[in-house]
Short mmCIF file of N, CA and C in Angstrom, two decimals:
data_model
loop_
_atom_site.label_atom_id
_atom_site.label_comp_id
_atom_site.label_asym_id
_atom_site.label_seq_id
_atom_site.Cartn_x
_atom_site.Cartn_y
_atom_site.Cartn_z
N UNK G 1 -67.32 -52.21 137.32
CA UNK G 1 -68.56 -52.86 137.68
C UNK G 1 -68.57 -54.32 137.24
N UNK G 2 -68.04 -54.56 136.04
CA UNK G 2 -67.97 -55.93 135.52
C UNK G 2 -67.11 -56.81 136.43
N UNK G 3 -65.99 -56.24 136.90
CA UNK G 3 -65.10 -57.00 137.79
C UNK G 3 -65.83 -57.39 139.07
N UNK G 4 -66.57 -56.46 139.65
CA UNK G 4 -67.33 -56.78 140.85
C UNK G 4 -68.36 -57.86 140.56
N UNK G 5 -69.04 -57.76 139.44
CA UNK G 5 -70.06 -58.75 139.10
C UNK G 5 -69.44 -60.14 138.95
N UNK G 6 -68.30 -60.21 138.26
CA UNK G 6 -67.63 -61.50 138.10
C UNK G 6 -67.19 -62.06 139.44
N UNK G 7 -66.63 -61.21 140.30
CA UNK G 7 -66.19 -61.68 141.61
C UNK G 7 -67.37 -62.06 142.49
N UNK G 8 -68.48 -61.36 142.36
CA UNK G 8 -69.69 -61.75 143.10
C UNK G 8 -70.12 -63.15 142.70
N UNK G 9 -70.10 -63.40 141.40
CA UNK G 9 -70.49 -64.73 140.92
C UNK G 9 -69.53 -65.80 141.42
N UNK G 10 -68.24 -65.52 141.32
CA UNK G 10 -67.24 -66.50 141.76
C UNK G 10 -67.37 -66.75 143.26
N UNK G 11 -67.49 -65.67 144.02
CA UNK G 11 -67.60 -65.82 145.47
C UNK G 11 -68.90 -66.53 145.85
N UNK G 12 -69.97 -66.26 145.12
CA UNK G 12 -71.24 -66.97 145.37
C UNK G 12 -71.06 -68.46 145.18
N UNK G 13 -70.37 -68.82 144.11
CA UNK G 13 -70.11 -70.25 143.83
C UNK G 13 -69.24 -70.87 144.92
N UNK G 14 -68.26 -70.12 145.39
CA UNK G 14 -67.40 -70.63 146.47
C UNK G 14 -68.21 -70.90 147.73
N UNK G 15 -69.05 -69.94 148.10
CA UNK G 15 -69.88 -70.12 149.30
C UNK G 15 -70.86 -71.28 149.09
N UNK G 16 -71.43 -71.38 147.90
CA UNK G 16 -72.34 -72.49 147.61
C UNK G 16 -71.63 -73.84 147.71
N UNK G 17 -70.37 -73.90 147.29
CA UNK G 17 -69.60 -75.15 147.42
C UNK G 17 -69.40 -75.52 148.88
N UNK G 18 -69.13 -74.53 149.71
CA UNK G 18 -68.97 -74.80 151.14
C UNK G 18 -70.30 -75.26 151.73
N UNK G 19 -71.39 -74.60 151.34
CA UNK G 19 -72.72 -75.01 151.79
C UNK G 19 -73.05 -76.43 151.33
N UNK G 20 -72.63 -76.76 150.12
CA UNK G 20 -72.86 -78.11 149.60
C UNK G 20 -72.13 -79.14 150.47
N UNK G 21 -70.92 -78.81 150.90
CA UNK G 21 -70.17 -79.71 151.78
C UNK G 21 -70.93 -79.92 153.10
N UNK G 22 -71.44 -78.82 153.65
CA UNK G 22 -72.23 -78.92 154.89
C UNK G 22 -73.49 -79.75 154.66
N UNK G 23 -74.18 -79.48 153.57
CA UNK G 23 -75.42 -80.19 153.27
C UNK G 23 -75.16 -81.67 153.02
N UNK G 24 -74.04 -81.99 152.39
CA UNK G 24 -73.70 -83.40 152.15
C UNK G 24 -73.51 -84.13 153.48
N UNK G 25 -72.79 -83.50 154.40
CA UNK G 25 -72.58 -84.11 155.71
C UNK G 25 -73.91 -84.27 156.45
N UNK G 26 -74.74 -83.24 156.37
CA UNK G 26 -76.05 -83.30 157.03
C UNK G 26 -76.94 -84.37 156.40
N UNK G 27 -76.86 -84.54 155.10
CA UNK G 27 -77.65 -85.57 154.41
C UNK G 27 -77.25 -86.96 154.87
N UNK G 28 -75.95 -87.19 155.01
CA UNK G 28 -75.48 -88.49 155.50
C UNK G 28 -76.04 -88.74 156.91
N UNK G 29 -75.98 -87.71 157.75
CA UNK G 29 -76.53 -87.86 159.10
C UNK G 29 -78.04 -88.15 159.04
N UNK G 30 -78.75 -87.41 158.22
CA UNK G 30 -80.20 -87.56 158.10
C UNK G 30 -80.57 -88.96 157.59
N UNK G 31 -79.87 -89.42 156.55
CA UNK G 31 -80.17 -90.73 155.98
C UNK G 31 -79.93 -91.86 156.98
N UNK G 32 -78.99 -91.65 157.89
CA UNK G 32 -78.69 -92.66 158.90
C UNK G 32 -79.40 -92.38 160.22
N UNK G 33 -80.32 -91.42 160.19
CA UNK G 33 -81.11 -91.02 161.36
C UNK G 33 -80.23 -90.61 162.54
N UNK G 34 -79.16 -89.91 162.21
CA UNK G 34 -78.24 -89.44 163.24
C UNK G 34 -78.26 -87.92 163.36
N UNK G 35 -79.11 -87.26 162.58
CA UNK G 35 -79.11 -85.80 162.53
C UNK G 35 -79.65 -85.14 163.80
N UNK G 36 -80.25 -85.89 164.69
CA UNK G 36 -80.76 -85.34 165.96
C UNK G 36 -79.82 -85.65 167.13
N UNK G 37 -78.76 -86.42 166.88
CA UNK G 37 -77.81 -86.78 167.94
C UNK G 37 -76.65 -85.80 167.88
N UNK G 38 -76.56 -84.96 168.91
CA UNK G 38 -75.62 -83.84 168.89
C UNK G 38 -74.16 -84.27 168.72
N UNK G 39 -73.77 -85.39 169.29
CA UNK G 39 -72.37 -85.81 169.16
C UNK G 39 -72.02 -86.12 167.70
N UNK G 40 -72.95 -86.70 166.95
CA UNK G 40 -72.71 -86.99 165.54
C UNK G 40 -72.70 -85.71 164.71
N UNK G 41 -73.62 -84.80 165.03
CA UNK G 41 -73.67 -83.52 164.32
C UNK G 41 -72.37 -82.75 164.58
N UNK G 42 -71.93 -82.73 165.83
CA UNK G 42 -70.68 -82.03 166.17
C UNK G 42 -69.48 -82.64 165.45
N UNK G 43 -69.46 -83.96 165.34
CA UNK G 43 -68.36 -84.62 164.62
C UNK G 43 -68.41 -84.27 163.13
N UNK G 44 -69.61 -84.23 162.56
CA UNK G 44 -69.75 -83.85 161.14
C UNK G 44 -69.28 -82.42 160.94
N UNK G 45 -69.65 -81.53 161.85
CA UNK G 45 -69.20 -80.14 161.76
C UNK G 45 -67.68 -80.05 161.87
N UNK G 46 -67.13 -80.82 162.78
CA UNK G 46 -65.68 -80.83 162.96
C UNK G 46 -64.99 -81.33 161.68
N UNK G 47 -65.56 -82.37 161.06
CA UNK G 47 -64.99 -82.89 159.81
C UNK G 47 -65.03 -81.84 158.70
N UNK G 48 -66.15 -81.13 158.60
CA UNK G 48 -66.26 -80.07 157.59
C UNK G 48 -65.22 -78.98 157.86
N UNK G 49 -65.09 -78.59 159.11
CA UNK G 49 -64.11 -77.55 159.46
C UNK G 49 -62.68 -78.01 159.17
N UNK G 50 -62.40 -79.29 159.42
CA UNK G 50 -61.08 -79.82 159.09
C UNK G 50 -60.82 -79.76 157.58
N UNK G 51 -61.86 -80.06 156.79
CA UNK G 51 -61.72 -79.97 155.33
C UNK G 51 -61.46 -78.54 154.88
N UNK G 52 -61.98 -77.57 155.63
CA UNK G 52 -61.82 -76.16 155.28
C UNK G 52 -60.55 -75.53 155.86
N UNK G 53 -59.81 -76.30 156.60
CA UNK G 53 -58.61 -75.78 157.28
C UNK G 53 -57.62 -75.15 156.30
N UNK G 54 -57.45 -75.74 155.15
CA UNK G 54 -56.47 -75.23 154.17
C UNK G 54 -57.12 -74.38 153.09
N UNK G 55 -58.39 -74.04 153.25
CA UNK G 55 -59.10 -73.26 152.24
C UNK G 55 -58.50 -71.87 152.11
N UNK G 56 -58.30 -71.42 150.88
CA UNK G 56 -57.78 -70.07 150.63
C UNK G 56 -58.45 -69.52 149.38
N UNK G 57 -58.95 -68.30 149.46
CA UNK G 57 -59.54 -67.62 148.32
C UNK G 57 -58.67 -66.41 147.99
N UNK G 58 -58.06 -66.43 146.84
CA UNK G 58 -57.11 -65.40 146.42
C UNK G 58 -56.06 -65.22 147.52
N UNK G 59 -55.42 -64.05 147.56
CA UNK G 59 -54.37 -63.84 148.57
C UNK G 59 -54.91 -63.26 149.87
N UNK G 60 -55.91 -62.39 149.75
CA UNK G 60 -56.43 -61.71 150.94
C UNK G 60 -57.79 -62.26 151.37
N UNK G 61 -58.21 -63.34 150.77
CA UNK G 61 -59.51 -63.91 151.11
C UNK G 61 -59.53 -64.49 152.50
N UNK G 62 -60.65 -64.29 153.17
CA UNK G 62 -60.85 -64.84 154.51
C UNK G 62 -62.18 -65.59 154.54
N UNK G 63 -62.12 -66.81 155.01
CA UNK G 63 -63.33 -67.59 155.22
C UNK G 63 -63.63 -67.58 156.72
N UNK G 64 -64.78 -67.06 157.05
CA UNK G 64 -65.21 -66.98 158.44
C UNK G 64 -66.56 -67.67 158.56
N UNK G 65 -66.73 -68.41 159.62
CA UNK G 65 -68.02 -69.02 159.91
C UNK G 65 -68.40 -68.59 161.33
N UNK G 66 -69.60 -68.02 161.43
CA UNK G 66 -70.09 -67.59 162.74
C UNK G 66 -71.48 -68.16 162.96
N UNK G 67 -71.96 -68.04 164.18
CA UNK G 67 -73.33 -68.44 164.50
C UNK G 67 -74.20 -67.18 164.50
N UNK G 68 -75.50 -67.38 164.58
CA UNK G 68 -76.41 -66.23 164.55
C UNK G 68 -76.26 -65.33 165.78
N UNK G 69 -75.65 -65.85 166.86
CA UNK G 69 -75.40 -65.00 168.02
C UNK G 69 -73.98 -64.40 167.98
N UNK G 70 -73.38 -64.36 166.78
CA UNK G 70 -72.10 -63.68 166.49
C UNK G 70 -70.89 -64.34 167.16
N UNK G 71 -70.96 -65.61 167.39
CA UNK G 71 -69.82 -66.35 167.94
C UNK G 71 -69.08 -67.05 166.81
N UNK G 72 -67.76 -67.11 166.92
CA UNK G 72 -66.98 -67.71 165.85
C UNK G 72 -67.07 -69.23 165.88
N UNK G 73 -67.13 -69.78 164.70
CA UNK G 73 -66.98 -71.22 164.49
C UNK G 73 -65.63 -71.45 163.82
N UNK G 74 -65.33 -70.58 162.85
CA UNK G 74 -64.04 -70.60 162.16
C UNK G 74 -63.65 -69.18 161.83
N UNK G 75 -62.46 -68.80 162.25
CA UNK G 75 -61.89 -67.50 161.90
C UNK G 75 -60.38 -67.64 161.99
N UNK G 76 -59.69 -66.90 161.15
CA UNK G 76 -58.23 -67.03 161.12
C UNK G 76 -57.55 -66.51 162.37
N UNK G 77 -58.13 -65.50 163.02
CA UNK G 77 -57.44 -64.92 164.18
C UNK G 77 -58.27 -64.89 165.46
N UNK G 78 -59.56 -65.12 165.38
CA UNK G 78 -60.40 -65.11 166.58
C UNK G 78 -60.69 -66.55 166.98
N UNK G 79 -60.40 -66.91 168.22
CA UNK G 79 -60.64 -68.29 168.67
C UNK G 79 -62.12 -68.67 168.61
N UNK G 80 -62.35 -69.94 168.46
CA UNK G 80 -63.71 -70.48 168.37
C UNK G 80 -64.51 -70.13 169.61
N UNK G 81 -65.74 -69.70 169.39
CA UNK G 81 -66.64 -69.39 170.50
C UNK G 81 -66.60 -67.95 170.96
N UNK G 82 -65.62 -67.18 170.51
CA UNK G 82 -65.56 -65.77 170.91
C UNK G 82 -66.45 -64.93 170.01
N UNK G 83 -66.89 -63.81 170.55
CA UNK G 83 -67.76 -62.91 169.81
C UNK G 83 -66.99 -62.22 168.69
N UNK G 84 -67.66 -62.05 167.58
CA UNK G 84 -67.09 -61.35 166.42
C UNK G 84 -67.68 -59.96 166.38
N UNK G 85 -66.84 -58.98 166.14
CA UNK G 85 -67.34 -57.62 166.04
C UNK G 85 -66.62 -56.94 164.89
N UNK G 86 -67.34 -56.77 163.81
CA UNK G 86 -66.82 -55.99 162.71
C UNK G 86 -67.98 -55.21 162.10
N UNK G 87 -67.65 -54.20 161.33
CA UNK G 87 -68.74 -53.39 160.78
C UNK G 87 -69.74 -54.25 160.01
N UNK G 88 -70.98 -53.90 160.09
CA UNK G 88 -72.06 -54.54 159.36
C UNK G 88 -72.44 -55.92 159.91
N UNK G 89 -71.87 -56.35 161.04
CA UNK G 89 -72.18 -57.69 161.56
C UNK G 89 -73.66 -57.80 161.93
N UNK G 90 -74.23 -56.73 162.45
CA UNK G 90 -75.65 -56.78 162.85
C UNK G 90 -76.55 -56.99 161.63
N UNK G 91 -76.21 -56.34 160.53
CA UNK G 91 -76.98 -56.52 159.30
C UNK G 91 -76.79 -57.94 158.76
N UNK G 92 -75.58 -58.42 158.83
CA UNK G 92 -75.23 -59.72 158.28
C UNK G 92 -75.98 -60.86 158.97
N UNK G 93 -76.11 -60.81 160.30
CA UNK G 93 -76.76 -61.92 161.00
C UNK G 93 -78.27 -61.94 160.82
N UNK G 94 -78.84 -60.85 160.34
CA UNK G 94 -80.29 -60.78 160.14
C UNK G 94 -80.72 -61.31 158.78
N UNK G 95 -79.82 -61.27 157.81
CA UNK G 95 -80.18 -61.65 156.44
C UNK G 95 -79.83 -63.11 156.16
N UNK G 96 -80.61 -63.78 155.31
CA UNK G 96 -80.29 -65.18 154.97
C UNK G 96 -79.06 -65.30 154.07
N UNK G 97 -78.84 -64.29 153.23
CA UNK G 97 -77.66 -64.26 152.37
C UNK G 97 -77.51 -62.87 151.80
N UNK G 98 -76.35 -62.60 151.24
CA UNK G 98 -76.17 -61.29 150.63
C UNK G 98 -74.71 -60.93 150.45
N UNK G 99 -74.50 -59.65 150.17
CA UNK G 99 -73.17 -59.10 149.95
C UNK G 99 -73.09 -57.77 150.67
N UNK G 100 -71.95 -57.51 151.25
CA UNK G 100 -71.72 -56.21 151.89
C UNK G 100 -70.28 -55.80 151.65
N UNK G 101 -70.04 -54.52 151.80
CA UNK G 101 -68.69 -53.99 151.79
C UNK G 101 -68.45 -53.35 153.14
N UNK G 102 -67.25 -53.49 153.66
CA UNK G 102 -66.92 -52.89 154.94
C UNK G 102 -65.44 -52.59 154.97
N UNK G 103 -65.03 -51.85 155.97
CA UNK G 103 -63.62 -51.52 156.15
C UNK G 103 -63.10 -52.25 157.37
N UNK G 104 -61.97 -52.93 157.19
CA UNK G 104 -61.33 -53.66 158.28
C UNK G 104 -59.84 -53.36 158.22
N UNK G 105 -59.28 -52.91 159.33
CA UNK G 105 -57.87 -52.54 159.38
C UNK G 105 -57.52 -51.55 158.28
N UNK G 106 -58.40 -50.57 158.08
CA UNK G 106 -58.24 -49.50 157.11
C UNK G 106 -58.19 -49.98 155.66
N UNK G 107 -58.70 -51.17 155.41
CA UNK G 107 -58.76 -51.71 154.04
C UNK G 107 -60.20 -52.09 153.74
N UNK G 108 -60.65 -51.69 152.54
CA UNK G 108 -62.00 -52.03 152.13
C UNK G 108 -62.05 -53.50 151.74
N UNK G 109 -63.12 -54.15 152.17
CA UNK G 109 -63.32 -55.57 151.87
C UNK G 109 -64.70 -55.77 151.26
N UNK G 110 -64.76 -56.72 150.36
CA UNK G 110 -66.04 -57.15 149.77
C UNK G 110 -66.35 -58.50 150.38
N UNK G 111 -67.60 -58.70 150.75
CA UNK G 111 -67.97 -59.91 151.48
C UNK G 111 -69.23 -60.54 150.87
N UNK G 112 -69.19 -61.84 150.74
CA UNK G 112 -70.36 -62.63 150.31
C UNK G 112 -70.67 -63.58 151.46
N UNK G 113 -71.94 -63.65 151.86
CA UNK G 113 -72.30 -64.51 152.99
C UNK G 113 -73.60 -65.24 152.70
N UNK G 114 -73.74 -66.38 153.38
CA UNK G 114 -74.98 -67.15 153.26
C UNK G 114 -75.14 -67.98 154.53
N UNK G 115 -76.37 -68.14 154.92
CA UNK G 115 -76.71 -68.85 156.15
C UNK G 115 -76.91 -70.34 155.87
N UNK G 116 -76.46 -71.18 156.81
CA UNK G 116 -76.77 -72.61 156.78
C UNK G 116 -77.55 -72.91 158.07
N UNK G 117 -78.87 -72.82 158.02
CA UNK G 117 -79.69 -72.85 159.24
C UNK G 117 -79.64 -74.16 160.02
N UNK G 118 -79.40 -75.29 159.34
CA UNK G 118 -79.40 -76.57 160.05
C UNK G 118 -78.36 -76.59 161.16
N UNK G 119 -77.25 -75.89 160.96
CA UNK G 119 -76.19 -75.86 161.98
C UNK G 119 -76.06 -74.48 162.62
N UNK G 120 -76.95 -73.58 162.27
CA UNK G 120 -76.89 -72.20 162.75
C UNK G 120 -75.55 -71.56 162.38
N UNK G 121 -75.12 -71.79 161.17
CA UNK G 121 -73.86 -71.21 160.67
C UNK G 121 -74.16 -70.12 159.66
N UNK G 122 -73.33 -69.10 159.69
CA UNK G 122 -73.31 -68.10 158.63
C UNK G 122 -71.92 -68.16 158.03
N UNK G 123 -71.86 -68.50 156.76
CA UNK G 123 -70.58 -68.67 156.06
C UNK G 123 -70.27 -67.36 155.36
N UNK G 124 -69.13 -66.80 155.68
CA UNK G 124 -68.74 -65.48 155.19
C UNK G 124 -67.42 -65.60 154.44
N UNK G 125 -67.41 -65.16 153.21
CA UNK G 125 -66.18 -65.13 152.41
C UNK G 125 -65.92 -63.68 152.03
N UNK G 126 -64.76 -63.16 152.43
CA UNK G 126 -64.45 -61.76 152.12
C UNK G 126 -63.06 -61.66 151.51
N UNK G 127 -62.86 -60.58 150.76
CA UNK G 127 -61.59 -60.34 150.09
C UNK G 127 -61.39 -58.82 150.01
N UNK G 128 -60.14 -58.40 150.02
CA UNK G 128 -59.86 -56.97 149.89
C UNK G 128 -60.28 -56.47 148.51
N UNK G 129 -60.96 -55.34 148.50
CA UNK G 129 -61.41 -54.74 147.25
C UNK G 129 -60.23 -54.45 146.33
N UNK G 130 -59.13 -54.03 146.90
CA UNK G 130 -57.92 -53.72 146.12
C UNK G 130 -57.45 -54.95 145.33
N UNK G 131 -57.55 -56.12 145.94
CA UNK G 131 -57.12 -57.33 145.24
C UNK G 131 -58.06 -57.64 144.07
N UNK G 132 -59.34 -57.39 144.27
CA UNK G 132 -60.29 -57.60 143.17
C UNK G 132 -59.91 -56.71 142.00
N UNK G 133 -59.58 -55.46 142.31
CA UNK G 133 -59.22 -54.52 141.25
C UNK G 133 -57.87 -54.87 140.62
N UNK G 134 -56.95 -55.40 141.41
CA UNK G 134 -55.65 -55.79 140.84
C UNK G 134 -55.80 -57.00 139.91
N UNK G 135 -56.71 -57.90 140.24
CA UNK G 135 -56.99 -59.03 139.36
C UNK G 135 -57.55 -58.50 138.04
N UNK G 136 -58.43 -57.51 138.13
CA UNK G 136 -58.98 -56.89 136.93
C UNK G 136 -57.88 -56.23 136.11
N UNK G 137 -56.98 -55.52 136.77
CA UNK G 137 -55.89 -54.85 136.06
C UNK G 137 -54.99 -55.87 135.36
N UNK G 138 -54.70 -56.96 136.02
CA UNK G 138 -53.89 -58.01 135.39
C UNK G 138 -54.61 -58.60 134.18
N UNK G 139 -55.91 -58.81 134.33
CA UNK G 139 -56.69 -59.34 133.21
C UNK G 139 -56.67 -58.37 132.04
N UNK G 140 -56.89 -57.08 132.33
CA UNK G 140 -56.90 -56.09 131.26
C UNK G 140 -55.53 -55.99 130.58
N UNK G 141 -54.45 -56.09 131.36
CA UNK G 141 -53.10 -56.04 130.78
C UNK G 141 -52.88 -57.24 129.85
N UNK G 142 -53.31 -58.41 130.29
CA UNK G 142 -53.17 -59.60 129.44
C UNK G 142 -54.04 -59.49 128.19
N UNK G 143 -55.25 -58.98 128.36
CA UNK G 143 -56.14 -58.81 127.21
C UNK G 143 -55.56 -57.82 126.22
N UNK G 144 -54.97 -56.72 126.73
CA UNK G 144 -54.35 -55.73 125.84
C UNK G 144 -53.16 -56.34 125.10
N UNK G 145 -52.37 -57.15 125.79
CA UNK G 145 -51.23 -57.81 125.15
C UNK G 145 -51.71 -58.75 124.05
N UNK G 146 -52.70 -59.55 124.35
CA UNK G 146 -53.24 -60.49 123.36
C UNK G 146 -53.83 -59.72 122.17
N UNK G 147 -54.55 -58.64 122.45
CA UNK G 147 -55.11 -57.83 121.37
C UNK G 147 -54.02 -57.22 120.51
N UNK G 148 -52.96 -56.70 121.13
CA UNK G 148 -51.85 -56.10 120.38
C UNK G 148 -51.17 -57.13 119.49
N UNK G 149 -50.90 -58.30 120.05
CA UNK G 149 -50.26 -59.36 119.27
C UNK G 149 -51.17 -59.78 118.11
N UNK G 150 -52.46 -59.87 118.37
CA UNK G 150 -53.41 -60.24 117.32
C UNK G 150 -53.44 -59.20 116.20
N UNK G 151 -53.42 -57.94 116.57
CA UNK G 151 -53.43 -56.88 115.55
C UNK G 151 -52.16 -56.92 114.72
N UNK G 152 -51.02 -57.10 115.37
CA UNK G 152 -49.75 -57.18 114.65
C UNK G 152 -49.73 -58.39 113.71
N UNK G 153 -50.10 -59.56 114.23
CA UNK G 153 -50.13 -60.76 113.38
C UNK G 153 -51.15 -60.61 112.26
N UNK G 154 -52.27 -60.00 112.55
CA UNK G 154 -53.27 -59.76 111.51
C UNK G 154 -52.75 -58.83 110.43
N UNK G 155 -52.04 -57.79 110.83
CA UNK G 155 -51.43 -56.86 109.86
C UNK G 155 -50.41 -57.55 108.99
N UNK G 156 -49.54 -58.36 109.62
CA UNK G 156 -48.53 -59.11 108.85
C UNK G 156 -49.22 -60.05 107.87
N UNK G 157 -50.26 -60.74 108.34
CA UNK G 157 -50.98 -61.67 107.46
C UNK G 157 -51.60 -60.94 106.28
N UNK G 158 -52.17 -59.77 106.50
CA UNK G 158 -52.77 -58.98 105.42
C UNK G 158 -51.71 -58.58 104.40
N UNK G 159 -50.55 -58.13 104.88
CA UNK G 159 -49.47 -57.72 103.97
C UNK G 159 -49.00 -58.92 103.15
N UNK G 160 -48.78 -60.06 103.79
CA UNK G 160 -48.29 -61.25 103.08
C UNK G 160 -49.32 -61.70 102.04
N UNK G 161 -50.57 -61.79 102.43
CA UNK G 161 -51.60 -62.23 101.49
C UNK G 161 -51.83 -61.20 100.39
N UNK G 162 -51.73 -59.92 100.71
CA UNK G 162 -51.89 -58.88 99.69
C UNK G 162 -50.79 -59.00 98.64
N UNK G 163 -49.54 -59.25 99.09
CA UNK G 163 -48.44 -59.41 98.13
C UNK G 163 -48.69 -60.63 97.24
N UNK G 164 -49.17 -61.70 97.83
CA UNK G 164 -49.42 -62.91 97.04
C UNK G 164 -50.53 -62.70 96.02
N UNK G 165 -51.52 -61.91 96.40
CA UNK G 165 -52.63 -61.66 95.48
C UNK G 165 -52.25 -60.62 94.43
N UNK G 166 -51.62 -59.53 94.86
CA UNK G 166 -51.36 -58.42 93.94
C UNK G 166 -50.11 -58.61 93.08
N UNK G 167 -49.20 -59.48 93.48
CA UNK G 167 -48.00 -59.72 92.68
C UNK G 167 -48.35 -60.24 91.28
N UNK G 168 -49.16 -61.27 91.12
CA UNK G 168 -49.53 -61.72 89.77
C UNK G 168 -50.33 -60.65 89.00
N UNK G 169 -51.15 -59.88 89.73
CA UNK G 169 -51.90 -58.82 89.07
C UNK G 169 -50.98 -57.73 88.53
N UNK G 170 -49.91 -57.43 89.25
CA UNK G 170 -48.93 -56.43 88.80
C UNK G 170 -48.23 -56.93 87.55
N UNK G 171 -47.85 -58.21 87.54
CA UNK G 171 -47.21 -58.79 86.36
C UNK G 171 -48.16 -58.69 85.17
N UNK G 172 -49.42 -59.04 85.38
CA UNK G 172 -50.41 -58.96 84.31
C UNK G 172 -50.63 -57.52 83.83
N UNK G 173 -50.65 -56.60 84.77
CA UNK G 173 -50.82 -55.18 84.43
C UNK G 173 -49.63 -54.67 83.61
N UNK G 174 -48.42 -55.06 84.04
CA UNK G 174 -47.21 -54.65 83.28
C UNK G 174 -47.25 -55.24 81.88
N UNK G 175 -47.67 -56.50 81.77
CA UNK G 175 -47.75 -57.14 80.45
C UNK G 175 -48.78 -56.44 79.59
N UNK G 176 -49.89 -56.05 80.17
CA UNK G 176 -50.93 -55.33 79.42
C UNK G 176 -50.38 -53.99 78.92
N UNK G 177 -49.60 -53.34 79.75
CA UNK G 177 -49.00 -52.06 79.35
C UNK G 177 -48.04 -52.25 78.19
N UNK G 178 -47.21 -53.33 78.24
CA UNK G 178 -46.28 -53.61 77.12
C UNK G 178 -47.07 -53.88 75.85
N UNK G 179 -48.12 -54.65 75.94
CA UNK G 179 -48.92 -54.99 74.76
C UNK G 179 -49.55 -53.72 74.18
N UNK G 180 -50.02 -52.83 75.08
CA UNK G 180 -50.64 -51.59 74.61
C UNK G 180 -49.63 -50.70 73.87
N UNK G 181 -48.35 -50.90 74.12
CA UNK G 181 -47.29 -50.15 73.44
C UNK G 181 -46.78 -50.92 72.22
N UNK G 182 -47.52 -51.93 71.82
CA UNK G 182 -47.19 -52.76 70.67
C UNK G 182 -45.89 -53.53 70.85
N UNK G 183 -45.58 -53.86 72.05
CA UNK G 183 -44.42 -54.71 72.34
C UNK G 183 -44.97 -56.07 72.70
N UNK G 184 -44.93 -56.98 71.77
CA UNK G 184 -45.56 -58.29 71.93
C UNK G 184 -44.63 -59.35 72.49
N UNK G 185 -43.38 -59.06 72.64
CA UNK G 185 -42.42 -60.07 73.11
C UNK G 185 -42.23 -59.98 74.62
N UNK G 186 -43.22 -60.33 75.36
CA UNK G 186 -43.13 -60.33 76.84
C UNK G 186 -43.54 -61.72 77.34
N UNK G 187 -42.82 -62.18 78.32
CA UNK G 187 -43.17 -63.48 78.91
C UNK G 187 -43.84 -63.25 80.26
N UNK G 188 -44.83 -64.06 80.52
CA UNK G 188 -45.56 -63.92 81.79
C UNK G 188 -45.03 -64.89 82.81
#
């Protein structure tokens, strides 16, 4: 559950960054009073899409942008303007933002989406659930390794410090024992 929560947060931030890029472009258009001229808006959209051309989230992450009428704006395998059809698409286009899980090509995927109404875009970021869990497994393996090394180093440190502390006490104890036996010729 913690892994899903962390990935939800990370994916939310990723989608928000993409929305920020869109909003920045729209703000420039608005400030220059060009936000109502379709050719400028289309060029701004094209520039944003060009910036996203090399975007990659993990290994199985897919960034998809569609319109509210389920047409692609950006998809890795579906050409621009074609209809998108995958499970839960009807639910996705009705909500302003959210998360869903669905199965695609027999693999479970986790999806974070958010709407950008100024351009009628829905930004969808999805990743295979298996990859999320493998990231968690790698993290847990590294954490276990670090914990093991820490325990070993801590144990060694305790032994070394214990010898340093108890060694003089042993000498003193032995000397006390000699004195108690009336043997006064002992050097400390």
